[in-house]
Amino acid sequence: MSQQIKVGITHGDINGVGYEVTLGALADETMTELCTPVIFGHHALAEKCRRMLGLEDMRLHRVQSAAHAQHGRVNIVEVAQELPELTPGKATEASGKSAVAALEAAVAALKSGDIDVLVTAPISKEAVQGDGFSFAGHTEYLEDRIGDGAKARMILFDDYVRVALVSTHLPISKVAAAVTPQVLDEAIRSLHRSLVRDFAFDRPRIAVLSLNPHAGDGGLLGTEENDIIAPAVACAMGKGILAFGPFAADGFFGTGAYRKFDGILAMYHDQGLAPFKTLAGERGVNFTAGLPYVRTSPDHGTAFDIAWKGMADPTSMREAIYKAIDIFRRRAAYEEASSNPLKKYITEKPEKGERQERQQKPRPAEKGDDGADEPTDTEQ
């Protein structure tokens, strides 16, 4: 923790706003004081974007690999010898291959320890499909490449709201079948672990949304709430997790009930992300929880309609970099604290003038007792 955190940043789809939001976020000179940025992309395209944005004071330092990145500079690693053709606003085969090349190079650097965290600029899910990439998005790709058997959990968050998803990039016609007791149990526990480990809550309160309108209306509009979701919530409560629900999504967000919870579990993509993006605006961040490594990204897409026009807002990318650093530090602090627990001792009545101490056996855990009273959000 004494050294600057190395932040690897992929350029995403070159025909989108990846370079604009990345360089815009790094234009703040305090950024290189906070971390060591390493862009995985093409120096020529970065230079073209820098000139377009009028960032005269920014200097891009080309390095052979992330291991050679220098503190105090914006470093860039060339991901391919051949420069892809730039076609602003269009998803092309060339832009897809370039996005995958950057992602693969960054993941390799992450696994080797040459970067500490990963921040990804938006990709076109259509353009990246092909040999070597057959995933619905970053989340699924990273689960396969760096998950080491762990399940990735998509969490969208800002300083006030944290929304996790049971199903991510799944057609709406398949969502109901994907909501099973086993999947829900894992999702609740996964969100709880991340809220404790990555967001520093002691006893997080989790709201679980319903699948059907009006939470099923007592079975009139669907039975998943009574048969699957409510039992999963009760099971989680029995394990000491403060889970509540199921809540009808419209009323939950419409009445402001979301403010009472530290984490929200939505059943499918748009159910959770449509209200979240409305609330968070440009400050939303996408976090891939559950994996051994920290990865964040802006919560917007490639924005082809405004690409390479100097109109893209870098706020979400800047927040993604900040939040990756925050989570990395919180996770390190959590691991250090949990790996060296204080020993507990009891003092027995002295016998024949001798003071004897022996280590106390662990007290059996009670339901809902994890040693804390109220959740505390220390997120900056």
Tab-separated table of C-alpha atoms in Angstrom, residues 147-376:
chain	number	residue	atom	x	y	z
A	147	GLY	CA	-12.425	-16.049	-11.782
A	148	ASP	CA	-10.517	-19.167	-10.708
A	149	GLY	CA	-13.879	-20.886	-10.227
A	150	ALA	CA	-15.541	-17.910	-8.520
A	151	LYS	CA	-18.890	-16.520	-9.658
A	152	ALA	CA	-18.842	-12.922	-10.949
A	153	ARG	CA	-21.538	-10.579	-9.658
A	154	MET	CA	-22.380	-7.352	-11.489
A	155	ILE	CA	-22.903	-4.436	-9.106
A	156	LEU	CA	-23.759	-0.933	-10.308
A	157	PHE	CA	-23.150	1.733	-7.691
A	158	ASP	CA	-22.472	5.328	-6.795
A	159	ASP	CA	-21.893	6.888	-3.373
A	160	TYR	CA	-25.459	6.133	-2.253
A	161	VAL	CA	-26.975	3.188	-4.126
A	162	ARG	CA	-25.624	-0.310	-4.860
A	163	VAL	CA	-27.599	-2.567	-7.195
A	164	ALA	CA	-26.626	-6.186	-7.902
A	165	LEU	CA	-28.197	-8.478	-10.481
A	166	VAL	CA	-29.343	-12.092	-10.267
A	167	SER	CA	-29.176	-12.443	-14.061
A	168	THR	CA	-27.029	-10.161	-16.198
A	169	HIS	CA	-26.972	-10.251	-20.008
A	170	LEU	CA	-29.883	-12.644	-20.447
A	171	PRO	CA	-32.928	-12.426	-22.753
A	172	ILE	CA	-36.039	-11.468	-20.804
A	173	SER	CA	-37.728	-14.678	-21.978
A	174	LYS	CA	-35.182	-16.710	-20.003
A	175	VAL	CA	-35.142	-14.688	-16.786
A	176	ALA	CA	-37.890	-16.546	-14.912
A	177	ALA	CA	-36.231	-19.919	-15.467
A	178	ALA	CA	-32.931	-18.476	-14.218
A	179	VAL	CA	-34.424	-17.431	-10.865
A	180	THR	CA	-33.954	-20.620	-8.843
A	181	PRO	CA	-33.510	-21.165	-5.082
A	182	GLN	CA	-29.854	-22.070	-5.575
A	183	VAL	CA	-29.127	-19.043	-7.768
A	184	LEU	CA	-30.904	-16.668	-5.391
A	185	ASP	CA	-29.130	-18.075	-2.352
A	186	GLU	CA	-25.750	-17.589	-4.028
A	187	ALA	CA	-26.657	-14.088	-5.219
A	188	ILE	CA	-27.718	-12.899	-1.756
A	189	ARG	CA	-24.596	-14.329	-0.126
A	190	SER	CA	-22.380	-12.902	-2.869
A	191	LEU	CA	-23.827	-9.409	-2.495
A	192	HIS	CA	-23.487	-9.634	1.283
A	193	ARG	CA	-19.819	-10.652	1.025
A	194	SER	CA	-19.049	-7.789	-1.332
A	195	LEU	CA	-20.819	-5.211	0.826
A	196	VAL	CA	-18.723	-6.318	3.790
A	197	ARG	CA	-15.402	-6.859	2.014
A	198	ASP	CA	-15.442	-4.253	-0.752
A	199	PHE	CA	-17.686	-1.521	0.705
A	200	ALA	CA	-16.814	-1.849	4.429
A	201	PHE	CA	-20.319	-2.391	5.827
A	202	ASP	CA	-20.486	-4.331	9.093
A	203	ARG	CA	-24.036	-5.660	8.826
A	204	PRO	CA	-25.425	-4.555	5.462
A	205	ARG	CA	-29.170	-4.409	4.879
A	206	ILE	CA	-30.149	-6.019	1.577
A	207	ALA	CA	-33.419	-5.467	-0.294
A	208	VAL	CA	-34.497	-8.261	-2.649
A	209	LEU	CA	-36.829	-7.228	-5.472
A	210	SER	CA	-39.684	-9.296	-6.836
A	211	LEU	CA	-39.754	-10.852	-10.286
A	212	ASN	CA	-43.392	-10.113	-11.179
A	213	PRO	CA	-45.390	-6.863	-11.052
A	214	HIS	CA	-46.821	-6.035	-7.615
A	215	ALA	CA	-44.671	-8.810	-6.128
A	216	GLY	CA	-46.985	-11.351	-7.752
A	217	ASP	CA	-50.185	-10.025	-6.139
A	218	GLY	CA	-50.458	-13.072	-3.901
A	219	GLY	CA	-49.964	-15.465	-6.796
A	220	LEU	CA	-52.343	-13.748	-9.209
A	221	LEU	CA	-49.484	-12.420	-11.359
A	222	GLY	CA	-46.976	-15.184	-10.710
A	223	THR	CA	-45.888	-17.613	-8.012
A	224	GLU	CA	-42.114	-17.041	-7.992
A	225	GLU	CA	-42.348	-14.610	-5.069
A	226	ASN	CA	-44.119	-17.092	-2.793
A	227	ASP	CA	-42.385	-20.230	-4.020
A	228	ILE	CA	-38.795	-19.066	-4.565
A	229	ILE	CA	-37.902	-15.509	-3.569
A	230	ALA	CA	-39.541	-15.240	-0.128
A	231	PRO	CA	-38.096	-18.613	1.011
A	232	ALA	CA	-34.635	-17.526	-0.184
A	233	VAL	CA	-34.920	-14.304	1.815
A	234	ALA	CA	-36.017	-16.260	4.904
A	235	CYS	CA	-33.122	-18.677	4.437
A	236	ALA	CA	-30.653	-15.798	4.262
A	237	MET	CA	-32.099	-14.272	7.437
A	238	GLY	CA	-31.670	-17.625	9.123
A	239	LYS	CA	-27.959	-17.455	8.281
A	240	GLY	CA	-27.573	-14.033	9.845
A	241	ILE	CA	-27.828	-11.977	6.632
A	242	LEU	CA	-30.133	-8.967	6.910
A	243	ALA	CA	-32.161	-9.610	3.761
A	244	PHE	CA	-35.694	-8.280	3.233
A	245	GLY	CA	-38.343	-8.635	0.554
A	246	PRO	CA	-39.487	-9.375	-2.036
A	247	PHE	CA	-40.348	-5.771	-2.905
A	248	ALA	CA	-42.253	-4.655	-6.001
A	249	ALA	CA	-39.635	-2.736	-7.990
A	250	ASP	CA	-41.785	0.223	-9.057
A	251	GLY	CA	-42.957	1.123	-5.579
A	252	PHE	CA	-39.561	0.371	-4.059
A	253	PHE	CA	-37.797	2.996	-6.170
A	254	GLY	CA	-40.782	5.311	-6.598
A	255	THR	CA	-41.319	5.830	-2.854
A	256	GLY	CA	-37.631	6.197	-2.054
A	257	ALA	CA	-37.513	2.974	-0.031
A	258	TYR	CA	-34.154	2.191	-1.650
A	259	ARG	CA	-32.555	4.787	0.653
A	260	LYS	CA	-33.076	2.497	3.639
A	261	PHE	CA	-30.851	-0.284	2.279
A	262	ASP	CA	-27.133	-0.750	1.707
A	263	GLY	CA	-27.568	-3.121	-1.220
A	264	ILE	CA	-30.354	-4.005	-3.650
A	265	LEU	CA	-30.706	-7.317	-5.489
A	266	ALA	CA	-32.647	-7.073	-8.762
A	267	MET	CA	-33.857	-10.117	-10.665
A	268	TYR	CA	-32.800	-8.943	-14.128
A	269	HIS	CA	-30.780	-6.310	-15.960
A	270	ASP	CA	-33.244	-3.526	-16.750
A	271	GLN	CA	-35.227	-3.955	-13.534
A	272	GLY	CA	-32.237	-2.765	-11.533
A	273	LEU	CA	-30.212	-0.701	-13.963
A	274	ALA	CA	-32.933	1.510	-15.449
A	275	PRO	CA	-33.788	3.130	-12.092
A	276	PHE	CA	-30.152	3.090	-10.992
A	277	LYS	CA	-28.896	4.997	-14.018
A	278	THR	CA	-31.727	7.494	-13.606
A	279	LEU	CA	-30.678	8.090	-9.999
A	280	ALA	CA	-26.890	7.992	-10.450
A	281	GLY	CA	-26.590	9.949	-13.670
A	282	GLU	CA	-22.983	10.291	-14.842
A	283	ARG	CA	-21.540	9.105	-11.521
A	284	GLY	CA	-22.546	5.459	-11.857
A	285	VAL	CA	-19.875	2.758	-11.878
A	286	ASN	CA	-20.028	-0.895	-12.929
A	287	PHE	CA	-18.129	-3.226	-10.572
A	288	THR	CA	-17.481	-6.931	-11.142
A	289	ALA	CA	-17.685	-8.333	-7.620
A	290	GLY	CA	-16.834	-11.845	-6.458
A	291	LEU	CA	-13.568	-12.225	-8.386
A	292	PRO	CA	-10.016	-12.322	-7.000
A	293	TYR	CA	-9.244	-9.054	-8.823
A	294	VAL	CA	-10.887	-5.614	-8.853
A	295	ARG	CA	-12.490	-4.474	-12.107
A	296	THR	CA	-14.670	-1.432	-12.688
A	297	SER	CA	-15.961	0.420	-15.738
A	298	PRO	CA	-18.143	3.406	-16.610
A	299	ASP	CA	-21.827	2.516	-16.486
A	300	HIS	CA	-22.437	3.758	-20.045
A	301	GLY	CA	-21.842	2.180	-23.436
A	302	THR	CA	-19.792	3.066	-26.506
A	303	ALA	CA	-21.960	6.114	-27.319
A	304	PHE	CA	-21.337	5.741	-31.043
A	305	ASP	CA	-23.644	8.673	-31.762
A	306	ILE	CA	-21.230	11.193	-30.203
A	307	ALA	CA	-17.927	9.346	-30.661
A	308	TRP	CA	-14.868	11.391	-31.678
A	309	LYS	CA	-16.802	14.659	-31.510
A	310	GLY	CA	-15.349	15.894	-28.231
A	311	MET	CA	-18.755	15.652	-26.541
A	312	ALA	CA	-18.282	12.659	-24.208
A	313	ASP	CA	-18.484	13.285	-20.453
A	314	PRO	CA	-15.549	11.624	-18.624
A	315	THR	CA	-17.216	11.728	-15.199
A	316	SER	CA	-18.213	8.036	-15.089
A	317	MET	CA	-14.729	6.931	-16.199
A	318	ARG	CA	-13.136	9.161	-13.567
A	319	GLU	CA	-15.441	7.678	-10.937
A	320	ALA	CA	-14.606	4.164	-12.154
A	321	ILE	CA	-10.905	4.837	-11.582
A	322	TYR	CA	-11.513	6.362	-8.149
A	323	LYS	CA	-13.792	3.524	-7.076
A	324	ALA	CA	-11.387	0.817	-8.273
A	325	ILE	CA	-8.722	2.326	-6.040
A	326	ASP	CA	-11.153	2.622	-3.105
A	327	ILE	CA	-12.260	-1.012	-3.401
A	328	PHE	CA	-8.679	-2.240	-3.757
A	329	ARG	CA	-7.721	-0.470	-0.530
A	330	ARG	CA	-10.806	-1.593	1.393
A	331	ARG	CA	-10.301	-5.179	0.282
A	332	ALA	CA	-6.648	-5.087	1.361
A	333	ALA	CA	-7.627	-3.658	4.756
A	334	TYR	CA	-10.342	-6.286	5.179
A	335	GLU	CA	-7.997	-9.145	4.295
A	336	GLU	CA	-5.364	-7.866	6.708
A	337	ALA	CA	-7.856	-7.482	9.546
A	338	SER	CA	-9.542	-10.846	9.011
A	339	SER	CA	-6.286	-12.776	8.613
A	340	ASN	CA	-4.948	-11.617	11.987
A	341	PRO	CA	-7.842	-11.779	14.449
A	342	LEU	CA	-7.142	-10.843	18.049
A	343	LYS	CA	-7.015	-13.795	20.428
A	344	LYS	CA	-9.524	-13.828	23.244
A	345	TYR	CA	-8.557	-14.836	26.760
A	346	ILE	CA	-10.364	-15.530	30.029
A	347	THR	CA	-8.788	-15.452	33.434
A	348	GLU	CA	-9.574	-18.325	35.765
A	349	LYS	CA	-9.597	-18.062	39.536
A	350	PRO	CA	-5.972	-18.367	40.720
A	351	GLU	CA	-5.166	-21.662	42.366
A	352	LYS	CA	-2.574	-21.780	45.134
A	353	GLY	CA	-1.344	-18.290	44.338
A	354	GLU	CA	-0.811	-18.948	40.644
A	355	ARG	CA	-2.501	-16.905	37.901
A	356	GLN	CA	-3.586	-19.134	35.037
A	357	GLU	CA	-4.866	-18.054	31.660
A	358	ARG	CA	-6.132	-20.167	28.883
A	359	GLN	CA	-7.498	-19.298	25.491
A	360	GLN	CA	-11.240	-18.970	25.417
A	361	LYS	CA	-13.118	-21.298	23.126
A	362	PRO	CA	-15.152	-19.497	20.445
A	363	ARG	CA	-18.664	-18.612	21.558
A	364	PRO	CA	-21.301	-20.348	19.380
A	365	ALA	CA	-22.614	-17.829	16.857
A	366	GLU	CA	-26.213	-16.760	17.220
A	367	LYS	CA	-28.464	-16.054	14.316
A	368	GLY	CA	-27.856	-12.538	13.029
A	369	ASP	CA	-24.866	-12.018	15.335
A	370	ASP	CA	-21.682	-11.095	13.509
A	371	GLY	CA	-20.312	-8.851	16.222
A	372	ALA	CA	-21.643	-5.486	15.027
A	373	ASP	CA	-24.783	-3.473	15.643
A	374	GLU	CA	-25.302	-1.114	12.770
A	375	PRO	CA	-23.869	-0.872	9.247
A	376	THR	CA	-21.329	1.844	8.632
